[in-house]
XYZ file of C-alpha atoms in Angstrom:
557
model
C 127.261 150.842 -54.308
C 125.791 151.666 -57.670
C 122.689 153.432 -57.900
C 120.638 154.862 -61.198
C 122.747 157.493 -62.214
C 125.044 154.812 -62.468
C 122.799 152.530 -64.716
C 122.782 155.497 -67.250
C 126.465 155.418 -67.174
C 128.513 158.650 -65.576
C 127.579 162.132 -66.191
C 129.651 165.147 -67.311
C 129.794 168.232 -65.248
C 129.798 171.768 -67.728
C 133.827 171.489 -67.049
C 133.740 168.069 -68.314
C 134.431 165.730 -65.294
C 132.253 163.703 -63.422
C 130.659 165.489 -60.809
C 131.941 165.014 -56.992
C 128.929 164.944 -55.157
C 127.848 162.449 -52.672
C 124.144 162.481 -53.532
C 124.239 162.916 -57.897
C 121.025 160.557 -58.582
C 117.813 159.126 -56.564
C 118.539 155.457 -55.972
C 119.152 152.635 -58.196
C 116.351 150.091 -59.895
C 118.229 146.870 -59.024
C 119.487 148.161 -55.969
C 115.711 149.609 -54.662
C 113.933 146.182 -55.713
C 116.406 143.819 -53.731
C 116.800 146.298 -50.367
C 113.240 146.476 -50.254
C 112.647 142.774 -50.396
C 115.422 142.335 -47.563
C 113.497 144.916 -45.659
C 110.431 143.069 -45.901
C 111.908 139.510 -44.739
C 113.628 141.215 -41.849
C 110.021 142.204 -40.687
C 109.588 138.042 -40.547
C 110.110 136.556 -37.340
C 113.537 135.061 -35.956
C 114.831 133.084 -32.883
C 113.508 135.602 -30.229
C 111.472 138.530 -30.166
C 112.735 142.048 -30.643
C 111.375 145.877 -29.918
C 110.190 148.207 -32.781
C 113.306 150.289 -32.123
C 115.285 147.144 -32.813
C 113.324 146.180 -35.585
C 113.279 149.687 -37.760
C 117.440 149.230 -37.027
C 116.988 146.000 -37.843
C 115.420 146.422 -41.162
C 117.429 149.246 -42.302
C 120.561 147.424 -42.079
C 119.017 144.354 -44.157
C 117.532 147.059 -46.350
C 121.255 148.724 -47.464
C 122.488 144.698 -47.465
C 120.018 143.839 -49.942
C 120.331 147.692 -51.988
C 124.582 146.452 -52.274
C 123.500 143.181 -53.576
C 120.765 144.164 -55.971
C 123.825 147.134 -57.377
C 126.337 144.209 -57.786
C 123.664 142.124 -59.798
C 122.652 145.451 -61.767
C 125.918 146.156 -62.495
C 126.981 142.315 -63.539
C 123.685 142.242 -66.179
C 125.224 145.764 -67.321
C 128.365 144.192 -68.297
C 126.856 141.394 -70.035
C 124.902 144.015 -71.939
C 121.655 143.501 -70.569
C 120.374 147.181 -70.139
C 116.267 147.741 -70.340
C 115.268 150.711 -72.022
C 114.590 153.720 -70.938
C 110.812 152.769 -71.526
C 111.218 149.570 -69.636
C 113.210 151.383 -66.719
C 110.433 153.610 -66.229
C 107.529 151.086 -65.851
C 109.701 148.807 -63.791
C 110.125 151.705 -61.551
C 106.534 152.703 -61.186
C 105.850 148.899 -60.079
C 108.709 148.849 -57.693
C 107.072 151.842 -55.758
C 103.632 151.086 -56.420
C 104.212 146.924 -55.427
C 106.841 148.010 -52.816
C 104.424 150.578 -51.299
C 101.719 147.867 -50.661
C 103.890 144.875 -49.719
C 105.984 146.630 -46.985
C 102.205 148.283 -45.546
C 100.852 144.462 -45.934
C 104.355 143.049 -43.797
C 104.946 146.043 -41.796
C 100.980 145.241 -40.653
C 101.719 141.495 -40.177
C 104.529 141.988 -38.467
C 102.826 142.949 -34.872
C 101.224 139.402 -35.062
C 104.729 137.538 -35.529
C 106.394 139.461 -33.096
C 103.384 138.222 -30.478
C 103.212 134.515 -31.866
C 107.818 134.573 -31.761
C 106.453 135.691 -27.960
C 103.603 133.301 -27.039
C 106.289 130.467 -28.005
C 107.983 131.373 -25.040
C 105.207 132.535 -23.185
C 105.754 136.046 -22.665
C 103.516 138.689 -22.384
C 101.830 139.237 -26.070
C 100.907 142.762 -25.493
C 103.535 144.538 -26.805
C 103.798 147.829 -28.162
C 104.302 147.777 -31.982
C 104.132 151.471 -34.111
C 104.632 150.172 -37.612
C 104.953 153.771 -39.402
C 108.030 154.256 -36.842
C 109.847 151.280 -37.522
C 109.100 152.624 -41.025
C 110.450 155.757 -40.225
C 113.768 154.688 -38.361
C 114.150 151.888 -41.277
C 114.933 154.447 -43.716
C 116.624 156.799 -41.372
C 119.110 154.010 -40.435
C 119.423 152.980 -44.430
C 120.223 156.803 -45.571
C 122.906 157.188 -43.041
C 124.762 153.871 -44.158
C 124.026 154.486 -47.647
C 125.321 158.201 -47.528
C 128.803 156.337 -45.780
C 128.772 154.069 -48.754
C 128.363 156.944 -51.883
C 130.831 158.846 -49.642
C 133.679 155.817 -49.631
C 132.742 155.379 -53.302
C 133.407 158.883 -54.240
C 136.848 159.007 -52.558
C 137.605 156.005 -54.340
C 136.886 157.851 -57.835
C 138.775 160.837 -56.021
C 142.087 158.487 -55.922
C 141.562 156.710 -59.162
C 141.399 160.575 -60.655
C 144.320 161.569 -58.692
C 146.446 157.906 -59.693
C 145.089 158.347 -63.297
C 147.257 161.640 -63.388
C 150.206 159.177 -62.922
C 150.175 155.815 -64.052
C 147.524 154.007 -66.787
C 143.649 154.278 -66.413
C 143.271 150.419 -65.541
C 146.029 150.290 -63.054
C 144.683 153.420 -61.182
C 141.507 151.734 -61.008
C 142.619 148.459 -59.301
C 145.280 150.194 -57.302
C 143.069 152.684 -56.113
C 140.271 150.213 -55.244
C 142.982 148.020 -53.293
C 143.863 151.102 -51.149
C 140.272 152.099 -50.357
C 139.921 148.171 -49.275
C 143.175 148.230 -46.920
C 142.080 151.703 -45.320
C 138.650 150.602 -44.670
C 140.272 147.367 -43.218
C 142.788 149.289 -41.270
C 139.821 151.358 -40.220
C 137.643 148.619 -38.933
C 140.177 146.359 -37.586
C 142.739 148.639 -36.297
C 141.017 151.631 -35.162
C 136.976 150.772 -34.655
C 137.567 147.008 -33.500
C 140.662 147.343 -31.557
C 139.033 150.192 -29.819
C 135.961 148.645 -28.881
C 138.447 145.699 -27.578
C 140.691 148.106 -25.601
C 137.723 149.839 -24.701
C 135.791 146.411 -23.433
C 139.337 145.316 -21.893
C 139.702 148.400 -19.855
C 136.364 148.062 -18.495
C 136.341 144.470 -17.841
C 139.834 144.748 -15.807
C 138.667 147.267 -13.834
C 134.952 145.291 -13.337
C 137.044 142.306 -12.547
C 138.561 144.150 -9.501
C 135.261 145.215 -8.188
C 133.027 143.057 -5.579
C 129.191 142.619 -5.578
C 126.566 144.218 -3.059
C 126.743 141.467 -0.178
C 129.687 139.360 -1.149
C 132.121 139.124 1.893
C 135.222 136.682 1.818
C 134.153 133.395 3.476
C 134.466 132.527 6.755
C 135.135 128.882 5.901
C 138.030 127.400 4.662
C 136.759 124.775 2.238
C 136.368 128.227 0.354
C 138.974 129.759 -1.693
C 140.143 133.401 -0.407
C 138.879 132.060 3.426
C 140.676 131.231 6.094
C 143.890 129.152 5.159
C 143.047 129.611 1.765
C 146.168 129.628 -0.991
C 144.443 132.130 -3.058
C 144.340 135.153 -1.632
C 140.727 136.721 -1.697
C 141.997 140.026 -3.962
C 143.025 137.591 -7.048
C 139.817 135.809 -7.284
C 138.614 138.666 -9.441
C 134.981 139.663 -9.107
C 133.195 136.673 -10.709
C 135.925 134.188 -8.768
C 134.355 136.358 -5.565
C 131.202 135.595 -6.454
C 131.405 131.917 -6.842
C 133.046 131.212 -3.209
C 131.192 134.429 -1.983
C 127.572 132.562 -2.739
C 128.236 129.085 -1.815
C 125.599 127.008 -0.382
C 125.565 127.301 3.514
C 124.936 123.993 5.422
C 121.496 125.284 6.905
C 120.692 125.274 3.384
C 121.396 122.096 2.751
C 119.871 120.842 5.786
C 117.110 122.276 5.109
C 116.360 120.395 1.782
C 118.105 117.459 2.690
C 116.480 117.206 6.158
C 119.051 115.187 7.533
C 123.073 115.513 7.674
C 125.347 117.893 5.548
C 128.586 119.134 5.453
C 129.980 122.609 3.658
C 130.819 122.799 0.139
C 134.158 123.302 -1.124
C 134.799 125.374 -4.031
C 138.065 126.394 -5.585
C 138.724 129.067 -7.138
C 141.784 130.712 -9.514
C 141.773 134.015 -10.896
C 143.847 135.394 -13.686
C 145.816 137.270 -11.291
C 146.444 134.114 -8.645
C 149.203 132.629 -10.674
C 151.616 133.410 -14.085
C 149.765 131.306 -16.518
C 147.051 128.665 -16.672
C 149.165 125.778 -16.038
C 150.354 127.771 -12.481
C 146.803 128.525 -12.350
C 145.975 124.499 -12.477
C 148.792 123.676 -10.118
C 147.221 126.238 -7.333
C 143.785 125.018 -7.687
C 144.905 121.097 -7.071
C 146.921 122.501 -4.422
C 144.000 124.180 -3.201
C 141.845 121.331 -3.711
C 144.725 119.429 -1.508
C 144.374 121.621 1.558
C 140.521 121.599 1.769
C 139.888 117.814 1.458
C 138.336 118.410 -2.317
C 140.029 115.192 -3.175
C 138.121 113.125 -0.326
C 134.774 114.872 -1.354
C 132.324 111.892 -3.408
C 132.257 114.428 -6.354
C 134.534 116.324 -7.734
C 133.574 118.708 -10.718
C 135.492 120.873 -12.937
C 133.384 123.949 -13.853
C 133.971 125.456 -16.971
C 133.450 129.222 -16.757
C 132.609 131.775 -20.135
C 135.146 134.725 -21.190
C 134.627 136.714 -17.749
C 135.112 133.857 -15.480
C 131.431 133.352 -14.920
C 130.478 130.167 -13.229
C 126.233 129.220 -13.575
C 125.218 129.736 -9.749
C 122.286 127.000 -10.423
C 124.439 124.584 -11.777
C 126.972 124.467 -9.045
C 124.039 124.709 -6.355
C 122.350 121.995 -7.766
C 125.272 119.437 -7.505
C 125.656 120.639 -3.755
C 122.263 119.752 -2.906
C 122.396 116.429 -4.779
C 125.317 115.118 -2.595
C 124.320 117.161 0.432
C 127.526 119.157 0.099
C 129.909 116.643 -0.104
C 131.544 117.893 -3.251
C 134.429 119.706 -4.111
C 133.881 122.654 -7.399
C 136.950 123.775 -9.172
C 136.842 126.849 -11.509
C 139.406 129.056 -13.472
C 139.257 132.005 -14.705
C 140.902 132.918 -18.449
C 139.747 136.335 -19.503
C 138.232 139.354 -18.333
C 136.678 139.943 -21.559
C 132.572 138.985 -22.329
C 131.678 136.054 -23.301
C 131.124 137.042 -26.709
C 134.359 138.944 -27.428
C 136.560 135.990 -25.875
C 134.727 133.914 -28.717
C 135.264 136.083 -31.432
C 139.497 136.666 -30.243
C 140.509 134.087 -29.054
C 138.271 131.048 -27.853
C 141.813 128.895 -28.011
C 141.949 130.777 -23.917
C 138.698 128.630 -22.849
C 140.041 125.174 -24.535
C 143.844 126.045 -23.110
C 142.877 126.690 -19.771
C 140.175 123.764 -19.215
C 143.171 121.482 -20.465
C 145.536 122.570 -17.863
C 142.974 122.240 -15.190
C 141.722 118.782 -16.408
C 145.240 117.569 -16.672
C 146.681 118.915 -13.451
C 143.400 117.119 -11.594
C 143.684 113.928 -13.834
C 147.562 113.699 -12.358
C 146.560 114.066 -9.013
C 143.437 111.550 -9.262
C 146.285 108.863 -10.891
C 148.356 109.054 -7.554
C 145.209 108.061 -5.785
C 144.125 104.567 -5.297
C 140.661 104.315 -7.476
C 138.601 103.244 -4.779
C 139.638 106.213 -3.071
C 138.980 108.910 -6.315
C 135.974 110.767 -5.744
C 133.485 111.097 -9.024
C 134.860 113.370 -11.818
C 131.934 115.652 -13.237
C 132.275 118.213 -15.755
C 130.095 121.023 -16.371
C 130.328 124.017 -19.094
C 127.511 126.677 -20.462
C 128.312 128.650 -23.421
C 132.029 129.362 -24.218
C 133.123 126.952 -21.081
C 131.276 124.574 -22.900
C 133.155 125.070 -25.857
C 136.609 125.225 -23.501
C 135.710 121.488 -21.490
C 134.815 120.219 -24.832
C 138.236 121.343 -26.702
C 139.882 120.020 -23.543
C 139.125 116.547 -24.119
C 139.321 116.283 -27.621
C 136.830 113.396 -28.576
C 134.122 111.785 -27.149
C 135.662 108.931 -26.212
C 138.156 110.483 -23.665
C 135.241 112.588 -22.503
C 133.038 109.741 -21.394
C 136.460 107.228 -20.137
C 137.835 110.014 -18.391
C 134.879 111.622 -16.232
C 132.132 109.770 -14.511
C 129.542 112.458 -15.741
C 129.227 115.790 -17.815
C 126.823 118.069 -18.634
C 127.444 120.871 -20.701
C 124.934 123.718 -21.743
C 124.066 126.330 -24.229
C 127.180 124.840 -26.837
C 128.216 127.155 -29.588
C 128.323 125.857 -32.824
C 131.728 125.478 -33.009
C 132.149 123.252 -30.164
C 134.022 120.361 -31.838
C 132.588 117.152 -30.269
C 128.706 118.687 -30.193
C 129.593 119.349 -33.850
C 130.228 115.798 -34.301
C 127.567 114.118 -32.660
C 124.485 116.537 -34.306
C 126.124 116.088 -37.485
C 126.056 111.879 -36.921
C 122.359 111.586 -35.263
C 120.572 109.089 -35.976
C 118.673 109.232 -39.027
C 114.896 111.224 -38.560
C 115.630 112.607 -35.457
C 115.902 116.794 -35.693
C 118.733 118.770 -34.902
C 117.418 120.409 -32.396
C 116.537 117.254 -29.861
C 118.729 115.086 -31.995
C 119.897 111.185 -31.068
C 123.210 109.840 -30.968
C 123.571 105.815 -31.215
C 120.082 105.390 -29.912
C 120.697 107.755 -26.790
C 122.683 104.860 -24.860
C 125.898 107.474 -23.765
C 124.484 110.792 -24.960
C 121.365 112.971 -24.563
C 120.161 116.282 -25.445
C 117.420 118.466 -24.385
C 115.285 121.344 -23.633
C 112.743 120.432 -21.306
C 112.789 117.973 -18.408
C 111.188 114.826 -20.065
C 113.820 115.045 -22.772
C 116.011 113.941 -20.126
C 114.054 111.313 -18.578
C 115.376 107.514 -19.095
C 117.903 105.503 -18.185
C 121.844 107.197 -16.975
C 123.891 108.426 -19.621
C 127.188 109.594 -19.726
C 126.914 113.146 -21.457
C 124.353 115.268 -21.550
C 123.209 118.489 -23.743
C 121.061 121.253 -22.511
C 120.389 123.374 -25.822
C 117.462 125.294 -26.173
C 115.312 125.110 -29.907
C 115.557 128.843 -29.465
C 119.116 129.628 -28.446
C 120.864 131.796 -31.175
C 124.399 130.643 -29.090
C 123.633 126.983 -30.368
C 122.680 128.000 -34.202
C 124.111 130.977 -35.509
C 126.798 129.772 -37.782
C 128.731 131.815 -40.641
C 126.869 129.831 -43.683
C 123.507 130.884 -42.636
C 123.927 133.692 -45.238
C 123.904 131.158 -48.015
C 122.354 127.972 -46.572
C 119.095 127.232 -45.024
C 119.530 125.831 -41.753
C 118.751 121.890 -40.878
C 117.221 123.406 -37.434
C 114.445 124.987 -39.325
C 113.285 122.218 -41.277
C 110.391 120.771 -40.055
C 109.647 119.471 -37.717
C 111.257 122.594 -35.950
C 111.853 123.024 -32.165
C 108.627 123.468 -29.796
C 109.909 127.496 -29.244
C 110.593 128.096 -32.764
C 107.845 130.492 -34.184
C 106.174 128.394 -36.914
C 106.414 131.854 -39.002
C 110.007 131.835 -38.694
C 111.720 131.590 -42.702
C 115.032 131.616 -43.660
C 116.276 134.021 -46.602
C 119.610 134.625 -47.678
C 121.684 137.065 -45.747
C 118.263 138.533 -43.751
C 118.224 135.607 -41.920
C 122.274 135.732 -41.016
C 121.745 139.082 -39.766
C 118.540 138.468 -37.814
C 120.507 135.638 -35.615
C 123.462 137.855 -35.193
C 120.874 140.779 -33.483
C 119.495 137.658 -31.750
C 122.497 137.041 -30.146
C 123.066 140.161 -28.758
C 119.571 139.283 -26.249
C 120.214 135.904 -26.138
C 119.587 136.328 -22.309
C 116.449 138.681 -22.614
C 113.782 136.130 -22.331
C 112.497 133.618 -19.698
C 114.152 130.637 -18.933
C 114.135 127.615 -20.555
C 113.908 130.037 -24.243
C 117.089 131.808 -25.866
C 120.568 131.274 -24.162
C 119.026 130.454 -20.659
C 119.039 127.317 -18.662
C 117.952 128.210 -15.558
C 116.380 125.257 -13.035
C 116.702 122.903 -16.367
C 120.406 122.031 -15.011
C 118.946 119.514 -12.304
C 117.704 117.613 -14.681
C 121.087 117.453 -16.449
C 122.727 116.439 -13.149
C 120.105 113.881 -12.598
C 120.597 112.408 -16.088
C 124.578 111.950 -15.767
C 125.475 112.064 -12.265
C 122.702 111.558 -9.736
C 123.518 109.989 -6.410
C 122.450 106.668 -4.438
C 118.886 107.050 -4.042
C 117.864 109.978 -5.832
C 114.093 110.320 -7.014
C 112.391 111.934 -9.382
C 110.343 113.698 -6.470
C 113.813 114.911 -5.648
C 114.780 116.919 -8.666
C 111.340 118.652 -9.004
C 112.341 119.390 -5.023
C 115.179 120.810 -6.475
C 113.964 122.908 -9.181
C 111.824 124.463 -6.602
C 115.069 125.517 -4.936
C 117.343 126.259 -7.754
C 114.195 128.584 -8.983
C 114.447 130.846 -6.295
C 118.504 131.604 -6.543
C 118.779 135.004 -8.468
C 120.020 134.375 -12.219
């Protein structure tokens, strides 16, 4: 990064060489105007609402982003010969600290207010501890420490260009030394920081998967995978695998809300360490779904699971209830890593995996006569969203080949949800958009955006849910999701500026899961209105899925 000293030009030591200190000069005009300015927009509200811890780290990383930026532009105007005078220099910098002083007070004050209105939205608790001079404070604490990291790459930079220039000509020192710098810091990042945070992650994860919840016992039924019978052995379910069979619904349960007849759920179950691969994996879970009678269930549903092997406990529940346990849940698990990480790596996992499962089911459905098949459902939230969707490949297949499918929380790289948001009708927003008049397809956040006639697909995708929006060209483009008119949880003070706003959604995904449901990245009880929009049995009621929220509310998230 460039800074003032810089804008003068370089300047000789005594011995005639440029001096070697990190810190030569105070900061740079162009630099100073633009990281100020990012620091003030980062003050402006985003998709959910954040600490004053988070917020002083918050600005101070938009404040160095927007100090690089305003260098880069300084030093592109330099080039072109565009240099104030020293006169100029000096009054522009007396009304970058006088302005700056007075506009960060006035937005640093404001700030409070949008953090409680980005709150209110979602109906959280608006009194909230907010110490402006600290987030001040830990701003610029957090913006010296990467800017001293910067100077101190850029000085051994000039340190190797020095030491090239000894050897070969001044301009091919310059690049070559540059071009090193750029493949250590890569090295650096990718090789040392990133694939130790991944190793780091994996270790932790594979040793988490081995582990077993407070209160989860292996079943004592055996529709359940790892009970008795079972061709999974309870040890290879991994931890969330555990979980799902280790929760199921319990007849009394569904007694209980049903008030008449039952039967137990099945649910199926492969881990990463049941079988070789994910088409073994497939194989065993239709073998699995064989031996407990999953095939002679009136619903059968393929639940996609996220990077851990995660399965939403609501969302199976839900569908048990509906048929009074007369379905049969599959699940597979393709990572141990989060979520997030599996995304970033290698999401190809999700979309291999949910094909192997959908096609070793589909085979066994085609040997069946089809008054005998029992309903195909899908379900997915987050990255199995993503996987179910890459399965299928189209909508088309999705809706021929299933007899319902709700999907939740899709990332914005889910192909087919791509496809329909980006063909909506015309006038309808992006965030409750409308496919083809809403005949196959719906989407939405609350239960009335569900209400109407059967469809074949439905979207649960919360206004607020940085999963859904963040997408690489938010640095340079301004979102269709916060045109107006914007979602019903989107803070009406929410802007969008260049890079500030990238970075804002990235921190937002990090607590995606931090606020109550219905807001961010959770669902919760929303998911029986899904069901009830794509795959609701004979005679269900309207009275039945607020019955049903009622339940689902009280499972723990």
């Amino acid at each position: 990064m460039e800074d003032r000293a810089e804008e003068r030009g370089p300047q000789a030591s005594p011995e005639g060489r440029a001096p070697s200190r990190v810190v030569r000069r105070g900061l740079g005009l162009g630099g100073t105007t633009a990281g100020l300015a990012f620091f003030c927009a980062s003050l402006s509200p985003s998709l959910l609402p954040r600490s004053w811890i988070l917020q002083g780290v918050v600005g101070g990383v938009a404040a160095i982003l927007g100090y690089g930026l305003g260098c880069m532009v300084a030093v592109a105007l330099r080039r072109l010969g565009l240099v104030p005078s020293g006169r100029a220099r000096a009054v522009a910098w007396r009304l970058v600290i006088t302005a700056g002083a007075v506009i960060c007070a006035s937005v640093l004050w404001f700030s409070a207010d949008w953090q409680r209105e980005v709150r209110a939205t979602m109906g959280m608790d608006t009194r909230i501890a907010w110490f402006q001079p600290l987030i001040a404070i830990l701003a610029a604490a957090t913006f010296a420490v990467l800017l001293g990291v910067a100077r101190s790459i850029r000085l051994g930079t000039r340190k190797l260009i020095g030491l090239l220039g000894r050897f070969i000509p001044p301009l091919v020192a310059q690049v070559a030394g540059v071009v090193v710098v750029v493949l250590l810091i890569n090295v650096f990042a990718n090789d040392v920081l990133f694939a130790g945070l991944v190793e780091v992650v994996n270790t932790t994860s594979s040793v988490a998967n081995r582990a077993t919840e407070p209160g989860v016992e292996p079943p004592r039924s055996p529709e359940l995978s790892g009970g008795p019978g079972s061709l999974v052995p309870w040890g290879t379910l991994g931890r969330m695998g555990r979980d799902f069979v280790g929760r199921a619904t319990t007849v009394a349960e569904l007694k209980a809300f049903t008030g008449g007849e039952a039967v137990q759920p099945i649910r199926v179950y492969a881990g990463l360490e049941s079988a070789s691969s994910y088409r073994e994996q497939a194989r065993l879970a239709v073998r699995e779904l064989r031996r407990t009678g999953g095939f002679q269930r009136e619903a059968l549903a393929l639940m996609g699971t996220t990077g851990t092997g995660w399965v939403d406990e609501k969302a199976a529940a839900a569908l048990e209830y509906m048929y009074a346990g007369d379905t049969a849940l599959v699940a597979m698990q393709y990572s141990y890593l989060p979520s997030w990480l599996s995304f970033l790596l290698d999401r190809s996992k999700a979309a291999r995996a949910s094909r192997a499962l959908l096609d070793a089911v589909r085979a066994e459905l085609a040997r069946m006569r089809e008054e005998e098949r029992p309903r195909l459902l899908v379900f997915g939230e987050s990255l199995g969203s993503y996987g179910m969707e890459a399965a299928f490949g189209g909508l088309d297949r999705m809706v021929v080949w299933t007899d319902g499918v709700l999907l939740a929380g899709p990332p914005n790289a889910n192909p087919i949800w791509s496809e329909l948001v980006t063909h909506r009708d015309p006038g309808t927003p992006m965030w409750r958009p409308v496919y083809r008049g809403g005949e196959r397809v719906r989407f939405g956040q609350y239960p009335a955006d569900l209400d109407g006639p059967p469809v074949d697909v439905a979207y649960l995708q919360n206004a607020s849910d940085p999963v859904v929006w963040w997408r690489p060209d938010l640095v340079w483009r301004k979102p269709e999701w916060l045109q107006e008119p914007r979602g019903p949880d989107v803070a009406p003070a929410m802007r969008w500026y260049p890079v500030v706003t990238f970075w804002q959604v990235v921190v937002d995904l990090l607590f995606a899961n931090d606020v109550p449901p219905g807001h961010g990245h959770r669902y919760g009880v929303n998911v029986a209105d899904g069901w009830a929009a794509v795959a609701a049995p004979d005679g269900w009621t309207e009275a039945d899925t607020a019955r049903l929220r009622k339940v689902l509310a009280a499972i723990p998230a």
